[in-house]
Coordinates of C-alpha atoms in Angstrom, one line a residue:
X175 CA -2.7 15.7 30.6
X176 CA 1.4 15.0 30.5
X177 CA 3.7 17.3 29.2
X178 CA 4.6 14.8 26.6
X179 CA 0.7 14.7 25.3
X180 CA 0.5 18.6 25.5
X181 CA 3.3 19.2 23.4
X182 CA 2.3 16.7 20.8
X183 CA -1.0 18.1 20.9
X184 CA 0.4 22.0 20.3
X185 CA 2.5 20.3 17.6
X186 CA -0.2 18.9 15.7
X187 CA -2.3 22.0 15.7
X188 CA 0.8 23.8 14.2
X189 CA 0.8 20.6 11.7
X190 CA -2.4 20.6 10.7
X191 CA -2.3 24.5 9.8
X192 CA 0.5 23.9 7.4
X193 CA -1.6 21.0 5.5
X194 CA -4.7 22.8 5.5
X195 CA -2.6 25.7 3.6
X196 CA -1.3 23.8 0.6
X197 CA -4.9 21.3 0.5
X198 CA -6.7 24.2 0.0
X199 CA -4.4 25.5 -2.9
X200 CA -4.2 22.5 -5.1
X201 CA -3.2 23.3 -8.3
X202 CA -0.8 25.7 -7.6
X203 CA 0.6 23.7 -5.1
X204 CA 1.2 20.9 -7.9
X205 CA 2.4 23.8 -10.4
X206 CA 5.0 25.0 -7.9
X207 CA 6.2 21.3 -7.5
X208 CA 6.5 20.8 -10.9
X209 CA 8.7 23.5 -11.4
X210 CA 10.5 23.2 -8.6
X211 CA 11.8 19.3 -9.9
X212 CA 12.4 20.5 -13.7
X213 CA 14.7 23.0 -12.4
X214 CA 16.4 21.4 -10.0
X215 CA 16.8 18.2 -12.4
X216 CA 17.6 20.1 -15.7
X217 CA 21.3 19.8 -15.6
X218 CA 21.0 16.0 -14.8
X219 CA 21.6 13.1 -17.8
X220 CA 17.9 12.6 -17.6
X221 CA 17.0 16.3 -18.0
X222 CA 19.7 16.8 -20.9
X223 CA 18.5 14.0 -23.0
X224 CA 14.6 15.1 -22.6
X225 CA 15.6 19.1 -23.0
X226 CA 14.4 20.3 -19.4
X227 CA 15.6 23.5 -20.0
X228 CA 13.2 23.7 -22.9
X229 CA 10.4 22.8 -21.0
X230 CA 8.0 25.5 -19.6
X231 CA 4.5 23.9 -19.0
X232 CA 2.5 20.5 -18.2
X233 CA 2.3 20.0 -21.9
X234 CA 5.5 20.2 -22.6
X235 CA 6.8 17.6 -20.2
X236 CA 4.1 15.4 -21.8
X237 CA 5.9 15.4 -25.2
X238 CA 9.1 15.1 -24.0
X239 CA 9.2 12.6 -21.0
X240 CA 6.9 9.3 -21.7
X241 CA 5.5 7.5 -19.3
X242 CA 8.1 4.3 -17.9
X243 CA 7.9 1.8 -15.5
X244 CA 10.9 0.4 -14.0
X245 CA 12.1 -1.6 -17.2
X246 CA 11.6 2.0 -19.1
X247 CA 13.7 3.6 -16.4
X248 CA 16.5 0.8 -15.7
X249 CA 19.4 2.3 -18.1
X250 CA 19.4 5.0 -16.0
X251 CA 19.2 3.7 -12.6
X252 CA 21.5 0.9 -13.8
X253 CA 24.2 3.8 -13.8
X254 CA 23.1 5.4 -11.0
X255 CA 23.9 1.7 -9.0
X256 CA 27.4 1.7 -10.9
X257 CA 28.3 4.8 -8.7
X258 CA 27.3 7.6 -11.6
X259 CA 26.2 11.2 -10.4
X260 CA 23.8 13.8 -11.8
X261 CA 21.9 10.9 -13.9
X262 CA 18.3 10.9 -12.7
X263 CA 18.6 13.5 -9.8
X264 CA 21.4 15.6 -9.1
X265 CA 24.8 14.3 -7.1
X266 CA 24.1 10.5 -5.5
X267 CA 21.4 9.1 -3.6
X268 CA 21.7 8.7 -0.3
X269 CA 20.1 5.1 -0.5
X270 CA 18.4 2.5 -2.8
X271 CA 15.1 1.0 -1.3
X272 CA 15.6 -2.4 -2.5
X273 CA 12.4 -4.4 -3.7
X274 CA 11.6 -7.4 -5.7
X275 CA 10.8 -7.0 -9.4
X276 CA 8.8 -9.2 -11.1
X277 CA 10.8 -9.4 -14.7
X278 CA 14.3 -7.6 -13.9
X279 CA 15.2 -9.2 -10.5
X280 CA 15.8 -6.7 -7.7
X281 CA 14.6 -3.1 -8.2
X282 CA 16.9 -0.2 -6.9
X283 CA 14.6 2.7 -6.2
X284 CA 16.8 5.6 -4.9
X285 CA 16.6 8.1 -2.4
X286 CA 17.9 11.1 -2.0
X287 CA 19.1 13.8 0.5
X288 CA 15.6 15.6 -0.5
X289 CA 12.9 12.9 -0.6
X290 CA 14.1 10.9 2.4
X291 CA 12.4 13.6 4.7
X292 CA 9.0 13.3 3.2
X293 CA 9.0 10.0 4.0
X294 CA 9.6 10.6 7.7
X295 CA 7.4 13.5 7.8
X296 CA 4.3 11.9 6.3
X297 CA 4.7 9.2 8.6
X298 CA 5.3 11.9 11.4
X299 CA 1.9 14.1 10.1
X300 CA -0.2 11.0 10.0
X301 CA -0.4 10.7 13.9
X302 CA -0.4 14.2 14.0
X303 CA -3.6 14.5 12.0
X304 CA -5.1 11.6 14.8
X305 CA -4.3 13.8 17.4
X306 CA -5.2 17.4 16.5
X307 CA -8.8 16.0 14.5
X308 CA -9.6 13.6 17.8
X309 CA -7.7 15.0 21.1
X310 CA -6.5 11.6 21.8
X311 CA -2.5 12.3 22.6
X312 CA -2.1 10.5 25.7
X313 CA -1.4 7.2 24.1
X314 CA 2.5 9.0 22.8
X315 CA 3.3 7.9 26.6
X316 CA 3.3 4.1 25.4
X317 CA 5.0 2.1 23.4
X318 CA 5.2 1.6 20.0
X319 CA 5.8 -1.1 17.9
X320 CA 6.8 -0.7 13.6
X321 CA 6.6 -4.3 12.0
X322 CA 8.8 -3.3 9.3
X323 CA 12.1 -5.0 7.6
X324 CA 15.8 -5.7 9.0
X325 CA 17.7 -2.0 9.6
X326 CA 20.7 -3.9 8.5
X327 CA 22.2 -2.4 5.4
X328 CA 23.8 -3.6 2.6
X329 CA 26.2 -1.2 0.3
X330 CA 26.7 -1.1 -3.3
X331 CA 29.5 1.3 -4.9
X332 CA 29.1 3.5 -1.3
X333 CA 25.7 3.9 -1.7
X334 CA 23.9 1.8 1.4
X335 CA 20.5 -0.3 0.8
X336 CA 18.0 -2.3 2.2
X337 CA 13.9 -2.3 2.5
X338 CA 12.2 0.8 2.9
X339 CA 11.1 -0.1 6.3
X340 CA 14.5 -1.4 7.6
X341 CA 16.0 2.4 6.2
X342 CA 13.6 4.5 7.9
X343 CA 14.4 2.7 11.2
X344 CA 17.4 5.0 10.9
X345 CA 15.2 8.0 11.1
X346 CA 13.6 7.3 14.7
X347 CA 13.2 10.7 15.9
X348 CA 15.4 10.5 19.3
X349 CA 12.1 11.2 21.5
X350 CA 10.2 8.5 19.9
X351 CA 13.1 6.3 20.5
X352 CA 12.8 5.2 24.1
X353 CA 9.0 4.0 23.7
X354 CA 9.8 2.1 20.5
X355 CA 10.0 -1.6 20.3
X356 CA 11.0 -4.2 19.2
X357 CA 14.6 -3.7 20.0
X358 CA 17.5 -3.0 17.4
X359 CA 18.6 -6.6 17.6
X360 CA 15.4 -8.2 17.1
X361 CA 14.3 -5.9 14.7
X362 CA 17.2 -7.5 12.6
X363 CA 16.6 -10.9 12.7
X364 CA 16.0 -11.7 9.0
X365 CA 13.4 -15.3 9.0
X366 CA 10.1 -13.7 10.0
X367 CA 9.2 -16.5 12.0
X368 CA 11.8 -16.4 14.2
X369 CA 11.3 -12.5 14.3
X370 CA 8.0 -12.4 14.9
X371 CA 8.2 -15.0 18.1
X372 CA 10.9 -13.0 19.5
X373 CA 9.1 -9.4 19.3
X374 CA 6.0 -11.3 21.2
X375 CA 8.6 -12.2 23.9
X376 CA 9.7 -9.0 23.7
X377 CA 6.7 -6.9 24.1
X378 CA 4.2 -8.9 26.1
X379 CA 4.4 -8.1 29.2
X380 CA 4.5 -4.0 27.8
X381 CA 2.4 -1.4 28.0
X382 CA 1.9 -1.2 24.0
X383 CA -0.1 1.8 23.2
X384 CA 0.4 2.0 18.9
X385 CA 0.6 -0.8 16.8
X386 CA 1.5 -0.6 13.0
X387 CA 2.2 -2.9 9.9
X388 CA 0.7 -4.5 6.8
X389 CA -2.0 -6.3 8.7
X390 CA -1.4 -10.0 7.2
X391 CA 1.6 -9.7 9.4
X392 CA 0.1 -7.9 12.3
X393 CA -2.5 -10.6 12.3
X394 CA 0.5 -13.2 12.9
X395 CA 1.4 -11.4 15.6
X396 CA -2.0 -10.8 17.1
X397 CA -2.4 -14.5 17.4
X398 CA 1.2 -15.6 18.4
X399 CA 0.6 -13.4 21.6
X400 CA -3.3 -15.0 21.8
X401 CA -2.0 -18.3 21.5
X402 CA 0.7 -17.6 24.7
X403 CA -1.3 -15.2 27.0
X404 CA -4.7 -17.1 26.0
X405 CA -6.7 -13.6 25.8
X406 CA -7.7 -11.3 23.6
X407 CA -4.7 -8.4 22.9
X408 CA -6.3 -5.7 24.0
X409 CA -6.7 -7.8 27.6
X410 CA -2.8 -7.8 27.1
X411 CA -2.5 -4.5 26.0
X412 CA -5.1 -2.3 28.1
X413 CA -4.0 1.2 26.2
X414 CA -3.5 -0.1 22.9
X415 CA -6.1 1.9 21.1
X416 CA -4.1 2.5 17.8
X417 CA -3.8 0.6 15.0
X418 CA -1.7 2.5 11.7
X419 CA -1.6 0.0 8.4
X420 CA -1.0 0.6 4.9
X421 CA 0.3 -2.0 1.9
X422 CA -3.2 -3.6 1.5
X423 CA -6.9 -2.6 2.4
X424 CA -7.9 -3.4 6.2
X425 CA -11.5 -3.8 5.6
X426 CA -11.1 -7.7 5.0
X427 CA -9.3 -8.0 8.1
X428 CA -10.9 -6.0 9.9
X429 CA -13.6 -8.5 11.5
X430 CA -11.0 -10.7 13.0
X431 CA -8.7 -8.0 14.1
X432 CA -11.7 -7.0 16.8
X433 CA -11.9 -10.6 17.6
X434 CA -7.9 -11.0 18.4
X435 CA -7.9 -7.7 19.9
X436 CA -11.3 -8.0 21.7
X437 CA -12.4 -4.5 21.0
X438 CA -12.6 -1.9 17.9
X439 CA -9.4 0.5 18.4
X440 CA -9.2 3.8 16.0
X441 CA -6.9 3.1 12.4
X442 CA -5.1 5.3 10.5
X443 CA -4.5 4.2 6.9
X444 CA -1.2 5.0 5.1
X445 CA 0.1 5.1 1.3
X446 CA 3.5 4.7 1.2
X447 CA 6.2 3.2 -0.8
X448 CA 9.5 3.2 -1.6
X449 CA 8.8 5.2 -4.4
X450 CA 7.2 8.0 -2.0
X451 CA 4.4 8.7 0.4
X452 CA 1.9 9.2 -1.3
X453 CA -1.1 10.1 1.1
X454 CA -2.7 9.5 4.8
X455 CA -5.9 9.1 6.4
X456 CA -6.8 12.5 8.3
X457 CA -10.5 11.9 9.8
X458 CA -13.0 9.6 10.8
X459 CA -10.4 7.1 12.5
X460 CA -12.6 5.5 14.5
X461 CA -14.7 3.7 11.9
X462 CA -14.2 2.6 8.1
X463 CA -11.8 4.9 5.6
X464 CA -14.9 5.1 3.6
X465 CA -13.7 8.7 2.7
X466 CA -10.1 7.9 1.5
X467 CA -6.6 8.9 2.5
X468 CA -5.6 13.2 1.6
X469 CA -3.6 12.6 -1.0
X470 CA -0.2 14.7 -0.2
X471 CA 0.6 17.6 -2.9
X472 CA 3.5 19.5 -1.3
X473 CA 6.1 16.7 -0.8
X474 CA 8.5 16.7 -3.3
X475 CA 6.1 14.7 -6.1
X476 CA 4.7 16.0 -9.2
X477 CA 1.1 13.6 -9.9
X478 CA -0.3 12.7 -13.3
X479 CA -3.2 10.1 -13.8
X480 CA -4.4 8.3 -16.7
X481 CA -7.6 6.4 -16.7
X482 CA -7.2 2.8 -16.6
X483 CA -9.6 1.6 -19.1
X484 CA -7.2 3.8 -21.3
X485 CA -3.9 2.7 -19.7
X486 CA -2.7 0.3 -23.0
X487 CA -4.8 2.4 -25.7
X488 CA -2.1 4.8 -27.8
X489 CA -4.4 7.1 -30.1
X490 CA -2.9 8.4 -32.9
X491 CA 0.9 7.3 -31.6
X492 CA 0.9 9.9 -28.8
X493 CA -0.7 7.1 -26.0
X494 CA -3.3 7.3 -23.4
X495 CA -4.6 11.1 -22.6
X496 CA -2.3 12.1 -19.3
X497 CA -4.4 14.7 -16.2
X498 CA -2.9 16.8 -13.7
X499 CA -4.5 17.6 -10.6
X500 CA -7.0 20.1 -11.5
X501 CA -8.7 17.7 -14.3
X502 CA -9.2 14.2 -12.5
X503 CA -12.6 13.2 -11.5
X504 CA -14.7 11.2 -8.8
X505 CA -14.7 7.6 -9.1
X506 CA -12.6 6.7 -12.2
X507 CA -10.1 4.3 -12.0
X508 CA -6.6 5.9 -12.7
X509 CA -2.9 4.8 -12.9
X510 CA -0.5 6.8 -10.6
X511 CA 2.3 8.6 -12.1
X512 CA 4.6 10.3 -10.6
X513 CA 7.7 12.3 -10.9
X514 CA 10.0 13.1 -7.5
X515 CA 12.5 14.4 -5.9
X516 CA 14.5 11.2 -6.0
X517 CA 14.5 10.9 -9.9
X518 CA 11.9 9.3 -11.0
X519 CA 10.1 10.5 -14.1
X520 CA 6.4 9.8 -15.2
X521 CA 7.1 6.7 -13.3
X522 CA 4.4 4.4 -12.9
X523 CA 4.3 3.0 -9.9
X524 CA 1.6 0.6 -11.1
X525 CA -1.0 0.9 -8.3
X526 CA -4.2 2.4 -9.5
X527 CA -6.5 5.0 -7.3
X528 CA -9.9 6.8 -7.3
X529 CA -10.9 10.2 -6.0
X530 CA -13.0 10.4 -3.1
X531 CA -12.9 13.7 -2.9
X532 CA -11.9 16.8 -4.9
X533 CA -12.2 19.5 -1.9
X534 CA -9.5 18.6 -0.2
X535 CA -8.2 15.5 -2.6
X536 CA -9.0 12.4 -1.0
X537 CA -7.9 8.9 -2.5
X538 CA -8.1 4.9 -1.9
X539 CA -6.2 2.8 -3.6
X540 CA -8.0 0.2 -6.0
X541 CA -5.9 -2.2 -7.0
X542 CA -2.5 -2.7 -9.3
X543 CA -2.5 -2.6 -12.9
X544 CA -1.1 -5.5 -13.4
X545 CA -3.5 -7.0 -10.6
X546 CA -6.4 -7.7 -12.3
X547 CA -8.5 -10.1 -13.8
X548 CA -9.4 -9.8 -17.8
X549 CA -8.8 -12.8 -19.6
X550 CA -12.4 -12.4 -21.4
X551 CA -12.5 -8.8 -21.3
X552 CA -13.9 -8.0 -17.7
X553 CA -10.8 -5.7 -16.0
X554 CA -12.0 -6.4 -13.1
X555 CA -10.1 -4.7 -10.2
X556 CA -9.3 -5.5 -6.3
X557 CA -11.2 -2.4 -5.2
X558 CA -14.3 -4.8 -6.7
X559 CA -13.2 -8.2 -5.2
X560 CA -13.0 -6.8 -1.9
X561 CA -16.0 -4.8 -2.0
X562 CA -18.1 -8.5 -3.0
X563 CA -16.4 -10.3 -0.5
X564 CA -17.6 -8.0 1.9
X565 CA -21.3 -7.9 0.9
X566 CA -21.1 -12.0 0.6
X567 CA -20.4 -12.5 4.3
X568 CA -22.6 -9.7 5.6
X569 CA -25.6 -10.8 8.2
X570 CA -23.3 -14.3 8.4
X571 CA -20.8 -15.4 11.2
X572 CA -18.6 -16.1 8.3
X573 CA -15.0 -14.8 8.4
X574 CA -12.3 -14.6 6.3
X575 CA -8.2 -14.7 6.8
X576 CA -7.5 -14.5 3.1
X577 CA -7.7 -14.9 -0.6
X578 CA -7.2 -14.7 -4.0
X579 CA -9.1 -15.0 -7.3
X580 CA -7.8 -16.3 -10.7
X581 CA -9.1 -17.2 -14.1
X582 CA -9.8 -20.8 -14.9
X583 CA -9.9 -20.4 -18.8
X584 CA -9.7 -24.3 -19.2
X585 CA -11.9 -26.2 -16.7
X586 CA -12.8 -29.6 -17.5
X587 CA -16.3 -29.1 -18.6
X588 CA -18.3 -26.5 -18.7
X589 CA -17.9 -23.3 -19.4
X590 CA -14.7 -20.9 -18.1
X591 CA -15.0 -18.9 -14.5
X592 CA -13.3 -17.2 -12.0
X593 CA -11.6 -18.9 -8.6
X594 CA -11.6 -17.7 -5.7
X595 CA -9.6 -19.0 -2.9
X596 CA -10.4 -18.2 0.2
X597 CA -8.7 -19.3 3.9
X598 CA -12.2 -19.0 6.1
X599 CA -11.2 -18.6 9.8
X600 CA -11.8 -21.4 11.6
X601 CA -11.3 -19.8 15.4
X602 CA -14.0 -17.6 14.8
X603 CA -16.5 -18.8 12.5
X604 CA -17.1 -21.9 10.0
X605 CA -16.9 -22.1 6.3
X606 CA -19.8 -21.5 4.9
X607 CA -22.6 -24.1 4.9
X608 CA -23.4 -24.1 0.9
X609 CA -20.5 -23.2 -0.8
X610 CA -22.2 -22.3 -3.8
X611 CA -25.0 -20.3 -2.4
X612 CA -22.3 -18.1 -0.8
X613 CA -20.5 -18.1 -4.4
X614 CA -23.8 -17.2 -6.0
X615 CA -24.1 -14.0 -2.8
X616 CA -20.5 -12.9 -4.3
X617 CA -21.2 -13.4 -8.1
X618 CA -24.0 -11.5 -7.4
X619 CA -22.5 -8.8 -5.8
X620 CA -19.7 -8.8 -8.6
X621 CA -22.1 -8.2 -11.2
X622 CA -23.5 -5.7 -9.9
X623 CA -19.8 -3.5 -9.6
X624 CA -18.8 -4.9 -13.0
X625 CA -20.9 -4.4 -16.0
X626 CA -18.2 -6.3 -18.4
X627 CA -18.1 -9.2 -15.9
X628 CA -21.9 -9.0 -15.6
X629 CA -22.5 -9.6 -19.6
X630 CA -20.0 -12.4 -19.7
X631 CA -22.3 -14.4 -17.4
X632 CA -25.5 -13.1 -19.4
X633 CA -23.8 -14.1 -22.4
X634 CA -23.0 -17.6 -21.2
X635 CA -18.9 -17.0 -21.9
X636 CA -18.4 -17.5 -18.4
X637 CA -20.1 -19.3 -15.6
X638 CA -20.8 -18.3 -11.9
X639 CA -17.8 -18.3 -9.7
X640 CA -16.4 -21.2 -7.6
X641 CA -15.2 -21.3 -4.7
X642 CA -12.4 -23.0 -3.4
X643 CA -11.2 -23.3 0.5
X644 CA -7.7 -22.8 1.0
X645 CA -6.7 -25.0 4.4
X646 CA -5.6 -22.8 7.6
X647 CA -2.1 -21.1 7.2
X648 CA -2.2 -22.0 3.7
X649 CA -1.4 -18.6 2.3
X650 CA 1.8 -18.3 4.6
X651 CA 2.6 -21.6 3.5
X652 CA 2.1 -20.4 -0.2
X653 CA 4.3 -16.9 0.8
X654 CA 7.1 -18.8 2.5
X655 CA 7.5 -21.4 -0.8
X656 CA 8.5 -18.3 -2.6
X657 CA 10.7 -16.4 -0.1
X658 CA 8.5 -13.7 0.4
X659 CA 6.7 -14.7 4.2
X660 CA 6.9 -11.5 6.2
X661 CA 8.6 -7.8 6.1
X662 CA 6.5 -6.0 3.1
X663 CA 5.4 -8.6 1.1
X664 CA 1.6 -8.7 0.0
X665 CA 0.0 -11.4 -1.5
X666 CA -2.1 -9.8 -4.6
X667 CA -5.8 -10.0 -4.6
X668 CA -6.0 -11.0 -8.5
X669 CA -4.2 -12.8 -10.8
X670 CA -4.3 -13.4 -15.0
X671 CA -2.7 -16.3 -14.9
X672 CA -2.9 -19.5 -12.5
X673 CA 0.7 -19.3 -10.6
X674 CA -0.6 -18.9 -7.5
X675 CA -3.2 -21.4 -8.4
X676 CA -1.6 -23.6 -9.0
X677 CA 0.3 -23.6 -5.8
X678 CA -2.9 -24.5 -3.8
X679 CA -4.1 -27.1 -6.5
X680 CA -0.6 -29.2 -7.0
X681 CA 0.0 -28.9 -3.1
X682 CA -0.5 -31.4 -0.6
X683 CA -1.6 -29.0 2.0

């Protein structure tokens, strides 16, 4: 073994020690956090106007601090961008992850001098975890390659900003920095096109031993390098055994990532964003996450969770019932909350998790809460959508790029349903031969996940599903109509309304 692999692998032991230490002490891990943050925070704006210094449990905080989103929180971040200190988080941030917002324009979500390490050292304890729970180290002798967003920064009143991805580019530890592509220039180049042709020239004709990205944008740059060494990746890449994703769930992709690639390679799922990393796969890389991602208690983030199907219920004026880590159970849907070291308070982040595990705390992620489909009353979730999908094309050569689902609440004729769109993948495998017998496999496999969705189709208020196919590269072509092709964009599983829709049934595509 190299002295490179040896080190990382006595590094990683030392890691894993340290998680294993606060995982097995939950709740007082959580407790400690809490306090920590109230203190540290209670002679900010924030912690004036919601009486920190009065505050001395979990309960208290409840009463005080309600739950906000962005638009709840934007008064205070709004001064925080005008150059304010001490508002949400003592001092200044050192930077504002800049995202796109769906009602207020661009979101500023800061970052301070003590949350910016958690995100590099989650990333950091990630591949640790691969290494000390499998023995497989040799592959840090490769390269690496970080689809992520232009390092070019912005400023605004001497704060800097930019994309999570293109700030933490700043944080390359120095011995990671040699075997880490693409190079600083290309990794700038804003149109993701462009980018993404010149990191295949770029990387090629390396020896690429980790890969990471979402994996709608991997898979762009899977096939760009198919098309132009015509064979498989890992033919191009013989020691790329790696692939680390997070944004969106892999399962749906996974299928035509072995075909691109030629072979199954070992995963390791992530939970980040810029509001915080939130959690990381730590076992069983080499097959499906079935067991969820440790969700990470020591770094800087207070969690709550309230139950979904509660999420917009407010019993007697004091809203929905709000659980710390010691009261959440299996398989419930729950909102994330959070509050962190960078100033957010009972923030909600809007993705929505389930527990996989209470010994240690295991989580996937199940959809958004404003992703989801209920326009008759059937909240159903992307978790569920997924999971169908999956069971439709099982035993079949069928394959699928991507998709989406929406309500059609005014067909026609007929009664109402729910459309999906799917992008089958021709290179691979044909559309189905019946369309609506393999609509019927996922209705049926829907209705069995979703009891509300189930007696809607009982109850003849909606009708089996339809599917519609979505021609090839359709859903870049949808992504690049509205700016958002590449870097960290997702396309969202579910919709309530037709927007995205309508895109594919307007178009001339």
């Amino acid at each position: 073994m190299s002295l490179k692999g040896l080190a990382a692998k006595l590094f990683a032991k030392r890691i894993h020690a340290k998680t294993q230490k606060w995982a097995n002490n939950p709740v007082v891990t959580q407790q400690k956090v809490f306090e920590e943050l109230i203190k540290e925070a209670s002679q900010t704006q924030f912690g004036k106007d919601h009486n920190f210094s009065a505050i001395k449990t979990f309960s208290d905080f409840a009463q005080k601090v309600p739950v906000r989103d962005y638009e709840g929180l934007k008064h205070y971040v709004d001064k925080v961008v005008k150059g304010e200190e001490n508002v949400l988080w003592k001092g200044k941030p050192l930077y504002f992850a800049k995202t796109s917002g769906t009602t207020s324009g661009a979101k500023y979500i800061p970052l301070t001098k003590e949350s910016m390490p958690f995100h590099i050292q989650a990333a950091r304890n990630a591949i640790l975890s691969y290494i000390h729970e499998t023995g497989k180290a040799e592959f840090v002798k490769g390269k690496m390659i970080f689809l992520q967003g232009s390092p070019i920064l912005e400023e605004k009143n001497g704060i800097k900003l930019g994309r999570l991805s293109g700030i933490v580019a700043h944080f390359v530890p120095k011995y990671l920095q040699k075997n880490r592509m693409p190079s600083w220039e290309t990794n700038c180049i804003e149109d993701w096109e462009t980018k993404v042709n010149a990191i295949v020239e770029e990387t090629i004709n390396e020896d690429m031993s980790v890969i990471s990205g979402i994996p709608s944008w991997v898979q762009m740059y899977f096939e760009k390098l198919k098309e132009k060494a015509n064979k498989p990746v890992g033919e191009i890449f013989k020691n790329f055994n790696l692939f680390i994703y997070g944004g969106v769930n892999y399962e749906p992709y996974r299928s035509k990532f072995e075909n691109l690639i030629g072979r199954k390679v070992d995963s390791i799922e992530l939970f980040p964003a810029s509001e915080g990393f939130f959690a990381y796969q730590s076992r069983n890389f080499g097959i499906k996450n079935e067991e969820g991602m440790l969700l990470l208690l020591n770094s800087g983030i207070f969690y709550e969770f309230i139950k979904a199907d509660e999420f917009y219920t407010d019993s007697e004026g004091s809203g929905p019932k709000r659980y710390t880590i010691g009261e959440v159970e299996l398989e419930i849907n729950y909102v994330l909350i959070i509050s962190t070291n960078a100033g957010l308070w009972a923030y909600n982040i809007g993705d929505t998790i389930q527990f996989t595990s209470l010994k240690p705390y295991r989580v996937i992620v199940s959809g958004r809460i404003k992703h989801y489909i209920s326009a008759f009353g059937e909240h159903v979730i992307g978790k569920e959508v997924e999971s169908a999908l999956k069971e439709a094309m099982e035993g079949t050569n069928v394959r699928v790029n991507e998709f989406t689902v929406a309500p059609q609440i005014t067909p026609k004729e007929g009664l109402p349903y729910h459309e999906w769109f799917i992008e089958f993948d021709s290179e691979v495998s044909e559309q189905p031969n019946n369309l609506e017998v393999f609509a019927l496999k996922i209705d049926a496999a829907m209705r069995k996940q979703n009891m509300y969705y189930d007696d809607l189709i009982v109850g003849n208020v909606l009708r089996t599903l339809v599917v519609t196919v979505v021609p090839k590269n359709g859903f870049q072509e949808y992504m690049k109509s509205i700016g958002k092709l590449g870097g960290q964009n997702k396309l969202p599983r579910l919709s309530n309304d037709r927007k995205i829709a309508d895109f594919f049934t307007n178009s001339q595509l």
